[in-house]
Amino acid sequence: MTDHEPTPGIHHVTCIAGDPQQNLDFWVETLGLRLVKRSVNQDDPGTYHFFFADAEGTPGTSMTFFPWEGMSRGKVGSGQVSRTAFRVPEGSLDYWTDRFDDHGVDYDDRIERFGETVLPFRDPDGLPVELVESEIPDDDPTVPWTEFVPAEHAIRGFHSVTLWLADPEPTEDLLETMGLERVGTEQSPGDTPGDERTRFGAPGPVGKYVDVLPTVEGGRQGHGTVHHVAFQTPTDEAQAAMRQAVQSAGLRPTQQIDRHWFRSVYFREFGGVLFELATNGPGYDSDEQLDELGERLVLPGEFEARREEIEAQLTDVTVPRSETAEADD
Ligand code: ZN
């Protein structure tokens, strides 16, 4: 019996970076995502929180980073999201390998996985990322941001996350509780530990898949690792029902926390990965005009009163702009 709606898919993924300028340059200029929010970590306001997404900050498109400069390089291991994959239109991977050559990006040979073509690469902090050629329907909810990458090749939100787990079974049951369905299992080319990959699918269309790989290899959090993955629970009601289902499954979700652009519930799942449930609203355009997203440091709620003190702790950064955009100013 379920009285909760399945999650439609991934809402956002949050990662740990090192140098904030290097992080901005790569995710905005090289990958062509839009900086939709420049803020601070609400639990550590001396650290930036950058949100990179499609043109409108559509749920299922935002990759977010805490640039914790004092931390050291992390290591991917069990209990973590090992890889984050994004959708790109079919036929666009030649464009991306050319672009990666021009920008000196560290990438691997393409691999085939569940009938799709995947281009694995790493960001400047060593974070494992992938582009997956995907059919993007005409009515897709994502809106390409074209300042640095043309629409026909632009990243269109998440494809999947891969979880590395010492004991996958309880997590697999949890994914099914959250409404994902088992898609299949296949040998996983090009991945370490190289074991069997089991795929689970949400209704989608964005951020549809969670892949599970068994490994006992230990990791540690640091630059180039994922901090948590958030799943869409579009409304407060859907979130409360999912929270109840997760609690009934034996986990200990937090109360709802106001993250200003969405409302969140967190829990550590059975394998140790930090999961979040996030509402679709109010959205990144709830406190900035759509055409001005990311242009200023936004300090939500009580943090605005401490702006001077907070700004003094933050490293100065410049958001990359294309020559065309600069000419319009
Ligand atoms: Zn989050």
mmCIF file of C-alpha atoms and ligand atoms in Angstrom:
data_model
loop_
_atom_site.group_PDB
_atom_site.id
_atom_site.type_symbol
_atom_site.label_atom_id
_atom_site.label_comp_id
_atom_site.label_asym_id
_atom_site.label_seq_id
_atom_site.Cartn_x
_atom_site.Cartn_y
_atom_site.Cartn_z
ATOM 1 C CA MET A 1 0.000 0.000 0.000
ATOM 2 C CA THR A 2 1.297 3.452 -0.869
ATOM 3 C CA ASP A 3 -0.519 6.696 -0.189
ATOM 4 C CA HIS A 4 2.309 8.849 -1.576
ATOM 5 C CA GLU A 5 3.078 9.860 -5.138
ATOM 6 C CA PRO A 6 6.320 8.572 -6.683
ATOM 7 C CA THR A 7 9.068 11.175 -6.879
ATOM 8 C CA PRO A 8 9.213 12.488 -10.483
ATOM 9 C CA GLY A 9 13.030 12.362 -10.286
ATOM 10 C CA ILE A 10 16.117 14.198 -9.099
ATOM 11 C CA HIS A 11 15.600 17.820 -7.973
ATOM 12 C CA HIS A 12 19.220 18.937 -7.465
ATOM 13 C CA VAL A 13 22.666 17.565 -6.630
ATOM 14 C CA THR A 14 24.981 19.396 -4.214
ATOM 15 C CA CYS A 15 28.755 18.941 -4.323
ATOM 16 C CA ILE A 16 31.934 20.146 -2.664
ATOM 17 C CA ALA A 17 34.349 22.299 -4.645
ATOM 18 C CA GLY A 18 37.637 24.050 -3.919
ATOM 19 C CA ASP A 19 38.375 27.411 -5.508
ATOM 20 C CA PRO A 20 35.076 29.285 -6.129
ATOM 21 C CA GLN A 21 36.289 31.162 -9.240
ATOM 22 C CA GLN A 22 37.536 27.951 -10.855
ATOM 23 C CA ASN A 23 34.173 26.325 -10.062
ATOM 24 C CA LEU A 24 32.217 29.227 -11.636
ATOM 25 C CA ASP A 25 34.424 29.345 -14.720
ATOM 26 C CA PHE A 26 34.039 25.636 -15.415
ATOM 27 C CA TRP A 27 30.316 25.172 -14.774
ATOM 28 C CA VAL A 28 29.231 28.432 -16.452
ATOM 29 C CA GLU A 29 31.736 28.987 -19.258
ATOM 30 C CA THR A 30 32.921 25.471 -20.147
ATOM 31 C CA LEU A 31 29.684 23.539 -19.511
ATOM 32 C CA GLY A 32 27.336 26.416 -20.359
ATOM 33 C CA LEU A 33 25.016 26.182 -17.373
ATOM 34 C CA ARG A 34 23.405 29.319 -15.990
ATOM 35 C CA LEU A 35 24.346 30.620 -12.537
ATOM 36 C CA VAL A 36 20.759 30.947 -11.263
ATOM 37 C CA LYS A 37 21.601 31.780 -7.663
ATOM 38 C CA ARG A 38 24.672 33.141 -5.936
ATOM 39 C CA SER A 39 24.177 32.750 -2.206
ATOM 40 C CA VAL A 40 25.856 31.387 0.928
ATOM 41 C CA ASN A 41 25.644 28.063 2.724
ATOM 42 C CA GLN A 42 22.805 28.627 5.187
ATOM 43 C CA ASP A 43 24.587 26.487 7.801
ATOM 44 C CA ASP A 44 27.992 28.133 7.154
ATOM 45 C CA PRO A 45 27.409 31.648 5.745
ATOM 46 C CA GLY A 46 31.138 32.338 5.246
ATOM 47 C CA THR A 47 31.008 29.884 2.300
ATOM 48 C CA TYR A 48 29.352 30.496 -1.061
ATOM 49 C CA HIS A 49 26.535 28.364 -2.362
ATOM 50 C CA PHE A 50 26.406 28.420 -6.171
ATOM 51 C CA PHE A 51 23.439 27.031 -8.104
ATOM 52 C CA PHE A 52 23.992 26.155 -11.796
ATOM 53 C CA ALA A 53 20.933 25.190 -13.835
ATOM 54 C CA ASP A 54 19.070 25.613 -17.112
ATOM 55 C CA ALA A 55 17.829 29.057 -18.230
ATOM 56 C CA GLU A 56 14.914 29.078 -15.794
ATOM 57 C CA GLY A 57 16.163 26.994 -12.875
ATOM 58 C CA THR A 58 13.703 24.199 -13.728
ATOM 59 C CA PRO A 59 13.441 21.486 -11.037
ATOM 60 C CA GLY A 60 15.716 18.632 -12.108
ATOM 61 C CA THR A 61 18.433 20.856 -13.588
ATOM 62 C CA SER A 62 20.381 22.417 -10.717
ATOM 63 C CA MET A 63 23.877 21.354 -9.774
ATOM 64 C CA THR A 64 24.960 23.229 -6.655
ATOM 65 C CA PHE A 65 28.329 23.663 -4.957
ATOM 66 C CA PHE A 66 29.812 24.612 -1.625
ATOM 67 C CA PRO A 67 33.341 25.854 -2.392
ATOM 68 C CA TRP A 68 34.989 24.846 0.886
ATOM 69 C CA GLU A 69 38.492 26.124 0.154
ATOM 70 C CA GLY A 70 40.003 24.834 3.421
ATOM 71 C CA MET A 71 38.974 21.232 2.772
ATOM 72 C CA SER A 72 41.212 18.764 0.932
ATOM 73 C CA ARG A 73 40.553 16.560 -2.072
ATOM 74 C CA GLY A 74 37.943 13.867 -1.395
ATOM 75 C CA LYS A 75 37.709 10.308 -2.637
ATOM 76 C CA VAL A 76 34.686 8.629 -4.167
ATOM 77 C CA GLY A 77 33.636 5.496 -2.292
ATOM 78 C CA SER A 78 30.728 3.547 -0.880
ATOM 79 C CA GLY A 79 27.993 5.609 0.740
ATOM 80 C CA GLN A 80 28.344 8.344 -1.875
ATOM 81 C CA VAL A 81 26.904 9.506 -5.166
ATOM 82 C CA SER A 82 29.829 8.399 -7.346
ATOM 83 C CA ARG A 83 28.801 10.057 -10.624
ATOM 84 C CA THR A 84 26.303 12.657 -11.747
ATOM 85 C CA ALA A 85 25.062 12.467 -15.335
ATOM 86 C CA PHE A 86 23.388 15.165 -17.451
ATOM 87 C CA ARG A 87 21.231 14.857 -20.567
ATOM 88 C CA VAL A 88 22.470 16.333 -23.831
ATOM 89 C CA PRO A 89 20.624 16.119 -27.175
ATOM 90 C CA GLU A 90 21.299 13.134 -29.418
ATOM 91 C CA GLY A 91 24.263 13.636 -31.730
ATOM 92 C CA SER A 92 25.893 16.340 -29.605
ATOM 93 C CA LEU A 93 28.828 14.424 -28.094
ATOM 94 C CA ASP A 94 31.183 15.320 -30.985
ATOM 95 C CA TYR A 95 30.569 18.969 -30.137
ATOM 96 C CA TRP A 96 31.365 18.236 -26.487
ATOM 97 C CA THR A 97 34.612 16.341 -27.109
ATOM 98 C CA ASP A 98 35.783 19.199 -29.369
ATOM 99 C CA ARG A 99 34.843 21.679 -26.663
ATOM 100 C CA PHE A 100 36.594 19.597 -23.995
ATOM 101 C CA ASP A 101 39.754 19.494 -26.165
ATOM 102 C CA ASP A 102 39.631 23.309 -26.542
ATOM 103 C CA HIS A 103 39.153 23.834 -22.796
ATOM 104 C CA GLY A 104 41.582 21.163 -21.596
ATOM 105 C CA VAL A 105 38.901 19.072 -19.865
ATOM 106 C CA ASP A 106 39.907 15.657 -18.513
ATOM 107 C CA TYR A 107 37.564 13.175 -20.279
ATOM 108 C CA ASP A 108 37.428 9.442 -21.082
ATOM 109 C CA ASP A 109 36.377 7.438 -24.131
ATOM 110 C CA ARG A 110 32.639 7.196 -24.708
ATOM 111 C CA ILE A 111 30.880 4.127 -23.368
ATOM 112 C CA GLU A 112 27.536 2.469 -24.079
ATOM 113 C CA ARG A 113 25.252 1.899 -21.122
ATOM 114 C CA PHE A 114 21.634 0.696 -21.224
ATOM 115 C CA GLY A 115 21.643 1.473 -24.953
ATOM 116 C CA GLU A 116 22.769 5.082 -24.473
ATOM 117 C CA THR A 117 26.086 6.782 -25.266
ATOM 118 C CA VAL A 118 27.893 8.259 -22.281
ATOM 119 C CA LEU A 119 30.854 10.685 -22.171
ATOM 120 C CA PRO A 120 32.564 10.574 -18.741
ATOM 121 C CA PHE A 121 34.699 13.518 -17.601
ATOM 122 C CA ARG A 122 35.854 15.290 -14.466
ATOM 123 C CA ASP A 123 35.474 18.899 -13.347
ATOM 124 C CA PRO A 124 38.570 20.838 -12.134
ATOM 125 C CA ASP A 125 38.140 19.431 -8.603
ATOM 126 C CA GLY A 126 38.065 15.873 -9.969
ATOM 127 C CA LEU A 127 34.294 15.474 -9.578
ATOM 128 C CA PRO A 128 33.120 12.598 -11.840
ATOM 129 C CA VAL A 129 30.466 13.859 -14.273
ATOM 130 C CA GLU A 130 28.926 12.380 -17.425
ATOM 131 C CA LEU A 131 27.005 13.580 -20.462
ATOM 132 C CA VAL A 132 24.436 11.132 -21.842
ATOM 133 C CA GLU A 133 22.910 11.513 -25.316
ATOM 134 C CA SER A 134 19.166 11.579 -24.688
ATOM 135 C CA GLU A 135 16.035 12.124 -26.725
ATOM 136 C CA ILE A 136 14.760 15.570 -25.707
ATOM 137 C CA PRO A 137 11.045 15.861 -26.596
ATOM 138 C CA ASP A 138 9.608 19.109 -28.016
ATOM 139 C CA ASP A 139 7.576 19.625 -24.842
ATOM 140 C CA ASP A 140 10.549 19.059 -22.515
ATOM 141 C CA PRO A 141 10.274 21.204 -19.366
ATOM 142 C CA THR A 142 13.928 22.323 -19.492
ATOM 143 C CA VAL A 143 15.010 25.530 -21.249
ATOM 144 C CA PRO A 144 18.566 25.643 -22.641
ATOM 145 C CA TRP A 145 20.846 28.512 -21.562
ATOM 146 C CA THR A 146 22.686 29.629 -24.666
ATOM 147 C CA GLU A 147 25.225 32.197 -23.472
ATOM 148 C CA PHE A 148 28.174 29.837 -24.012
ATOM 149 C CA VAL A 149 26.752 26.678 -25.658
ATOM 150 C CA PRO A 150 24.224 26.670 -28.543
ATOM 151 C CA ALA A 151 20.745 25.286 -27.822
ATOM 152 C CA GLU A 152 21.204 22.188 -30.003
ATOM 153 C CA HIS A 153 24.056 20.955 -27.780
ATOM 154 C CA ALA A 154 23.155 22.443 -24.407
ATOM 155 C CA ILE A 155 22.906 20.400 -21.205
ATOM 156 C CA ARG A 156 19.234 19.734 -20.425
ATOM 157 C CA GLY A 157 19.094 18.812 -16.756
ATOM 158 C CA PHE A 158 20.002 15.615 -14.986
ATOM 159 C CA HIS A 159 20.004 12.169 -16.525
ATOM 160 C CA SER A 160 20.957 10.161 -13.423
ATOM 161 C CA VAL A 161 23.067 9.703 -10.360
ATOM 162 C CA THR A 162 25.064 6.564 -9.574
ATOM 163 C CA LEU A 163 25.252 5.379 -5.968
ATOM 164 C CA TRP A 164 28.137 3.263 -4.681
ATOM 165 C CA LEU A 165 26.936 1.056 -1.854
ATOM 166 C CA ALA A 166 28.494 -1.636 0.312
ATOM 167 C CA ASP A 167 25.120 -3.385 0.634
ATOM 168 C CA PRO A 168 22.758 -2.230 -2.115
ATOM 169 C CA GLU A 169 19.629 -4.157 -1.187
ATOM 170 C CA PRO A 170 18.120 -1.913 1.544
ATOM 171 C CA THR A 171 18.740 1.155 -0.637
ATOM 172 C CA GLU A 172 17.156 -0.583 -3.634
ATOM 173 C CA ASP A 173 14.063 -1.286 -1.527
ATOM 174 C CA LEU A 174 14.015 2.362 -0.439
ATOM 175 C CA LEU A 175 14.183 3.586 -4.043
ATOM 176 C CA GLU A 176 11.160 1.407 -4.788
ATOM 177 C CA THR A 177 9.393 2.866 -1.728
ATOM 178 C CA MET A 178 10.092 6.322 -3.198
ATOM 179 C CA GLY A 179 8.329 5.201 -6.369
ATOM 180 C CA LEU A 180 11.246 4.357 -8.664
ATOM 181 C CA GLU A 181 10.938 1.152 -10.665
ATOM 182 C CA ARG A 182 13.667 -1.385 -11.379
ATOM 183 C CA VAL A 183 14.729 -0.959 -15.025
ATOM 184 C CA GLY A 184 17.363 -3.672 -15.315
ATOM 185 C CA THR A 185 20.878 -4.800 -14.523
ATOM 186 C CA GLU A 186 23.937 -4.900 -16.767
ATOM 187 C CA GLN A 187 27.698 -5.093 -16.530
ATOM 188 C CA SER A 188 28.966 -1.577 -16.194
ATOM 189 C CA PRO A 189 31.653 -0.695 -18.726
ATOM 190 C CA GLY A 190 34.229 1.908 -17.877
ATOM 191 C CA ASP A 191 33.369 2.131 -14.209
ATOM 192 C CA THR A 192 35.257 1.082 -11.138
ATOM 193 C CA PRO A 193 34.601 -1.161 -9.285
ATOM 194 C CA GLY A 194 33.121 -2.470 -12.548
ATOM 195 C CA ASP A 195 30.460 -4.640 -11.025
ATOM 196 C CA GLU A 196 26.865 -4.990 -12.067
ATOM 197 C CA ARG A 197 24.919 -1.765 -12.370
ATOM 198 C CA THR A 198 21.212 -1.865 -11.493
ATOM 199 C CA ARG A 199 19.094 0.983 -12.817
ATOM 200 C CA PHE A 200 15.940 2.404 -11.228
ATOM 201 C CA GLY A 201 13.642 4.792 -13.113
ATOM 202 C CA ALA A 202 11.321 7.563 -11.946
ATOM 203 C CA PRO A 203 8.477 8.998 -14.077
ATOM 204 C CA GLY A 204 10.751 11.885 -15.203
ATOM 205 C CA PRO A 205 11.267 13.318 -17.740
ATOM 206 C CA VAL A 206 14.238 15.060 -16.045
ATOM 207 C CA GLY A 207 16.543 13.351 -13.551
ATOM 208 C CA LYS A 208 14.810 10.032 -14.175
ATOM 209 C CA TYR A 209 17.394 7.468 -13.152
ATOM 210 C CA VAL A 210 19.280 6.231 -10.117
ATOM 211 C CA ASP A 211 21.926 3.565 -10.763
ATOM 212 C CA VAL A 212 23.268 1.381 -7.976
ATOM 213 C CA LEU A 213 26.700 -0.265 -7.950
ATOM 214 C CA PRO A 214 27.974 -2.508 -5.144
ATOM 215 C CA THR A 215 31.383 -1.665 -3.711
ATOM 216 C CA VAL A 216 33.096 -1.839 -0.349
ATOM 217 C CA GLU A 217 35.747 0.657 -1.450
ATOM 218 C CA GLY A 218 35.830 3.408 1.167
ATOM 219 C CA GLY A 219 35.628 7.108 0.328
ATOM 220 C CA ARG A 220 35.891 10.423 2.100
ATOM 221 C CA GLN A 221 34.155 13.728 1.636
ATOM 222 C CA GLY A 222 36.166 16.597 0.167
ATOM 223 C CA HIS A 223 36.722 18.538 -3.040
ATOM 224 C CA GLY A 224 35.343 16.662 -6.027
ATOM 225 C CA THR A 225 32.711 14.638 -4.158
ATOM 226 C CA VAL A 226 28.934 14.868 -3.920
ATOM 227 C CA HIS A 227 27.482 16.147 -0.637
ATOM 228 C CA HIS A 228 23.868 15.037 -1.217
ATOM 229 C CA VAL A 229 21.227 14.328 -3.828
ATOM 230 C CA ALA A 230 17.729 15.816 -3.640
ATOM 231 C CA PHE A 231 14.616 14.246 -5.121
ATOM 232 C CA GLN A 232 11.530 16.136 -6.257
ATOM 233 C CA THR A 233 8.498 16.126 -4.010
ATOM 234 C CA PRO A 234 6.632 18.867 -5.919
ATOM 235 C CA THR A 235 4.264 20.068 -3.182
ATOM 236 C CA ASP A 236 4.344 20.271 0.630
ATOM 237 C CA GLU A 237 1.638 17.564 0.704
ATOM 238 C CA ALA A 238 3.641 15.229 -1.539
ATOM 239 C CA GLN A 239 6.701 15.864 0.605
ATOM 240 C CA ALA A 240 4.882 15.153 3.878
ATOM 241 C CA ALA A 241 3.549 11.878 2.464
ATOM 242 C CA MET A 242 6.984 10.847 1.206
ATOM 243 C CA ARG A 243 8.540 11.827 4.527
ATOM 244 C CA GLN A 244 6.053 9.544 6.285
ATOM 245 C CA ALA A 245 6.848 6.671 3.891
ATOM 246 C CA VAL A 246 10.587 7.082 4.477
ATOM 247 C CA GLN A 247 10.066 7.153 8.242
ATOM 248 C CA SER A 248 7.895 4.039 8.054
ATOM 249 C CA ALA A 249 10.723 2.336 6.167
ATOM 250 C CA GLY A 250 12.897 2.812 9.265
ATOM 251 C CA LEU A 251 14.794 6.025 8.451
ATOM 252 C CA ARG A 252 14.920 9.242 10.454
ATOM 253 C CA PRO A 253 13.968 12.221 8.258
ATOM 254 C CA THR A 254 14.354 15.783 9.591
ATOM 255 C CA GLN A 255 11.435 18.141 9.939
ATOM 256 C CA GLN A 256 10.860 20.392 6.916
ATOM 257 C CA ILE A 257 13.561 23.098 6.607
ATOM 258 C CA ASP A 258 12.978 26.316 4.637
ATOM 259 C CA ARG A 259 15.705 26.655 1.997
ATOM 260 C CA HIS A 260 13.981 29.775 0.558
ATOM 261 C CA TRP A 261 13.912 28.562 -3.075
ATOM 262 C CA PHE A 262 12.484 25.196 -2.018
ATOM 263 C CA ARG A 263 11.575 23.448 1.234
ATOM 264 C CA SER A 264 13.576 20.414 2.282
ATOM 265 C CA VAL A 265 13.582 17.245 4.345
ATOM 266 C CA TYR A 266 16.880 15.369 4.805
ATOM 267 C CA PHE A 267 17.751 11.831 5.800
ATOM 268 C CA ARG A 268 20.752 9.535 5.509
ATOM 269 C CA GLU A 269 19.619 6.437 3.630
ATOM 270 C CA PHE A 270 20.613 2.899 4.607
ATOM 271 C CA GLY A 271 23.855 2.901 2.611
ATOM 272 C CA GLY A 272 25.030 6.229 4.067
ATOM 273 C CA VAL A 273 24.154 8.570 1.175
ATOM 274 C CA LEU A 274 22.541 11.855 2.270
ATOM 275 C CA PHE A 275 19.157 12.149 0.542
ATOM 276 C CA GLU A 276 16.950 15.235 0.475
ATOM 277 C CA LEU A 277 13.321 15.716 -0.538
ATOM 278 C CA ALA A 278 12.756 19.159 -2.099
ATOM 279 C CA THR A 279 9.587 20.985 -3.142
ATOM 280 C CA ASN A 280 9.424 22.543 -6.619
ATOM 281 C CA GLY A 281 8.537 25.985 -5.263
ATOM 282 C CA PRO A 282 8.942 28.837 -4.528
ATOM 283 C CA GLY A 283 11.762 28.594 -7.146
ATOM 284 C CA TYR A 284 14.943 30.514 -7.956
ATOM 285 C CA ASP A 285 12.949 33.383 -9.525
ATOM 286 C CA SER A 286 10.968 34.027 -6.342
ATOM 287 C CA ASP A 287 13.400 36.728 -5.129
ATOM 288 C CA GLU A 288 15.123 37.848 -8.362
ATOM 289 C CA GLN A 289 13.793 38.682 -11.825
ATOM 290 C CA LEU A 290 14.254 35.813 -14.286
ATOM 291 C CA ASP A 291 16.594 37.919 -16.469
ATOM 292 C CA GLU A 292 18.747 38.880 -13.456
ATOM 293 C CA LEU A 293 19.231 35.473 -11.806
ATOM 294 C CA GLY A 294 22.673 35.033 -10.271
ATOM 295 C CA GLU A 295 23.850 38.596 -10.864
ATOM 296 C CA ARG A 296 24.030 39.557 -7.203
ATOM 297 C CA LEU A 297 24.752 37.844 -3.903
ATOM 298 C CA VAL A 298 21.349 36.880 -2.493
ATOM 299 C CA LEU A 299 21.214 36.567 1.291
ATOM 300 C CA PRO A 300 17.905 35.019 2.284
ATOM 301 C CA GLY A 301 15.935 35.793 5.431
ATOM 302 C CA GLU A 302 17.951 36.747 8.464
ATOM 303 C CA PHE A 303 21.279 36.751 6.571
ATOM 304 C CA GLU A 304 20.529 40.041 4.757
ATOM 305 C CA ALA A 305 20.966 41.938 8.035
ATOM 306 C CA ARG A 306 24.528 40.529 8.242
ATOM 307 C CA ARG A 307 25.454 41.341 4.612
ATOM 308 C CA GLU A 308 28.524 43.450 5.355
ATOM 309 C CA GLU A 309 30.031 40.872 7.726
ATOM 310 C CA ILE A 310 29.243 37.964 5.352
ATOM 311 C CA GLU A 311 30.588 39.702 2.227
ATOM 312 C CA ALA A 312 33.842 40.469 4.065
ATOM 313 C CA GLN A 313 34.424 36.714 4.587
ATOM 314 C CA LEU A 314 33.767 35.708 0.968
ATOM 315 C CA THR A 315 36.396 35.511 -1.782
ATOM 316 C CA ASP A 316 35.696 37.986 -4.624
ATOM 317 C CA VAL A 317 34.497 36.242 -7.778
ATOM 318 C CA THR A 318 33.555 37.285 -11.304
ATOM 319 C CA VAL A 319 30.735 35.506 -13.101
ATOM 320 C CA PRO A 320 31.871 34.661 -16.665
ATOM 321 C CA ARG A 321 29.995 36.566 -19.381
ATOM 322 C CA SER A 322 30.156 35.912 -23.098
ATOM 323 C CA GLU A 323 31.392 38.735 -25.377
ATOM 324 C CA THR A 324 27.879 39.000 -26.850
ATOM 325 C CA ALA A 325 26.310 39.465 -23.430
ATOM 326 C CA GLU A 326 28.919 42.066 -22.476
ATOM 327 C CA ALA A 327 28.196 43.995 -25.683
ATOM 328 C CA ASP A 328 24.518 44.208 -24.671
ATOM 329 C CA ASP A 329 25.329 45.873 -21.341
HETATM 330 ZN ZN ZN B 1 20.097 20.252 -1.198
#
